Coordinates of C-alpha atoms in Angstrom, one line a residue:
M1 CA -11.9 -5.7 7.3
V2 CA -11.7 -4.0 4.4
H3 CA -14.7 -1.8 3.3
A4 CA -15.9 0.0 0.0
A5 CA -14.3 3.3 -0.6
D6 CA -17.7 4.9 -0.8
H7 CA -17.5 6.2 3.1
L8 CA -14.0 8.2 2.7
S9 CA -13.9 11.8 2.0
A10 CA -12.7 13.2 -1.0
Q11 CA -9.4 14.1 1.0
E12 CA -8.9 10.5 2.0
L13 CA -9.2 9.1 -1.3
E14 CA -6.7 12.1 -2.7
T15 CA -4.3 11.1 0.3
L16 CA -4.6 7.5 -0.3
S17 CA -3.7 8.0 -4.0
T18 CA -1.1 10.5 -3.3
Q19 CA 0.6 7.9 -0.6
A20 CA 0.2 5.1 -3.0
I21 CA 2.2 7.0 -5.8
A22 CA 4.9 8.2 -3.5
A23 CA 5.5 4.7 -2.4
K24 CA 6.7 3.9 -5.8
D25 CA 9.5 5.4 -5.1
T26 CA 10.8 3.0 -2.6
A27 CA 9.9 -0.3 -4.4
Y28 CA 13.1 -2.6 -4.8
C29 CA 12.6 -3.8 -8.6
P30 CA 16.1 -4.3 -10.3
Y31 CA 14.8 -7.1 -12.6
S32 CA 11.6 -5.6 -14.3
K33 CA 12.1 -2.1 -13.1
F34 CA 8.1 -1.9 -12.7
R35 CA 7.6 0.2 -9.6
V36 CA 4.2 -0.3 -7.8
G37 CA 3.2 1.4 -4.6
A38 CA 0.0 1.0 -2.0
C39 CA -1.2 3.0 1.0
I40 CA -3.8 1.7 3.3
L41 CA -6.0 3.8 5.7
T42 CA -5.9 2.4 9.5
E43 CA -8.8 2.3 11.6
S44 CA -6.8 4.9 14.0
G45 CA -6.7 6.8 10.6
E46 CA -2.9 6.7 9.7
F47 CA -1.9 6.2 6.2
V48 CA 0.4 3.4 6.0
Q49 CA 2.7 2.7 2.8
G50 CA 4.2 -0.5 1.1
A51 CA 5.8 -1.1 -2.2
N52 CA 6.9 -4.1 -4.4
V53 CA 10.1 -6.1 -3.5
E54 CA 11.2 -8.5 -6.1
N55 CA 13.5 -11.3 -5.8
A56 CA 16.2 -12.7 -8.1
S57 CA 13.5 -16.0 -7.9
Y58 CA 10.9 -14.2 -9.5
P59 CA 8.0 -15.6 -8.3
V60 CA 9.0 -15.1 -4.7
G61 CA 8.5 -11.0 -4.8
T62 CA 6.3 -9.5 -2.8
C63 CA 3.6 -7.0 -4.2
A64 CA 3.1 -3.6 -3.0
E65 CA -0.2 -4.4 -1.1
R66 CA 1.0 -6.9 0.8
V67 CA 3.8 -4.8 1.9
A68 CA 1.4 -2.2 3.0
F69 CA -0.7 -4.8 5.1
G70 CA 2.5 -6.2 7.0
N71 CA 3.5 -2.6 7.7
A72 CA 0.1 -2.2 9.2
I73 CA 0.4 -5.5 11.1
V74 CA 3.8 -5.0 12.6
S75 CA 2.7 -1.5 13.9
Y76 CA -0.1 -2.8 15.4
Q77 CA -2.5 -1.0 13.2
L78 CA -5.8 -2.4 11.9
Y79 CA -6.7 -1.3 8.3
T80 CA -10.1 0.0 7.4
S81 CA -9.8 1.1 3.4
L82 CA -7.9 0.6 0.4
P83 CA -8.0 3.1 -2.6
P84 CA -10.2 2.0 -5.3
R85 CA -8.9 0.4 -8.5

């Protein structure tokens, strides 16, 4: 379940932002060259990253947020927060 970010500490918000920016380095975007990173905070306090993945068939790519959620799900983590936009 995603909650409002108002319950997060300044340090958690900073970590979410920093890790989302760092995740951009792992993006696979040979067509647009537009790197996107995301980070979510799990209920256990882990930060899970994701980055966009493009496909030659343009609409089939995967956004960074979906990759982060997928990474959390496959590692059996429940997410609690996303950084505010």
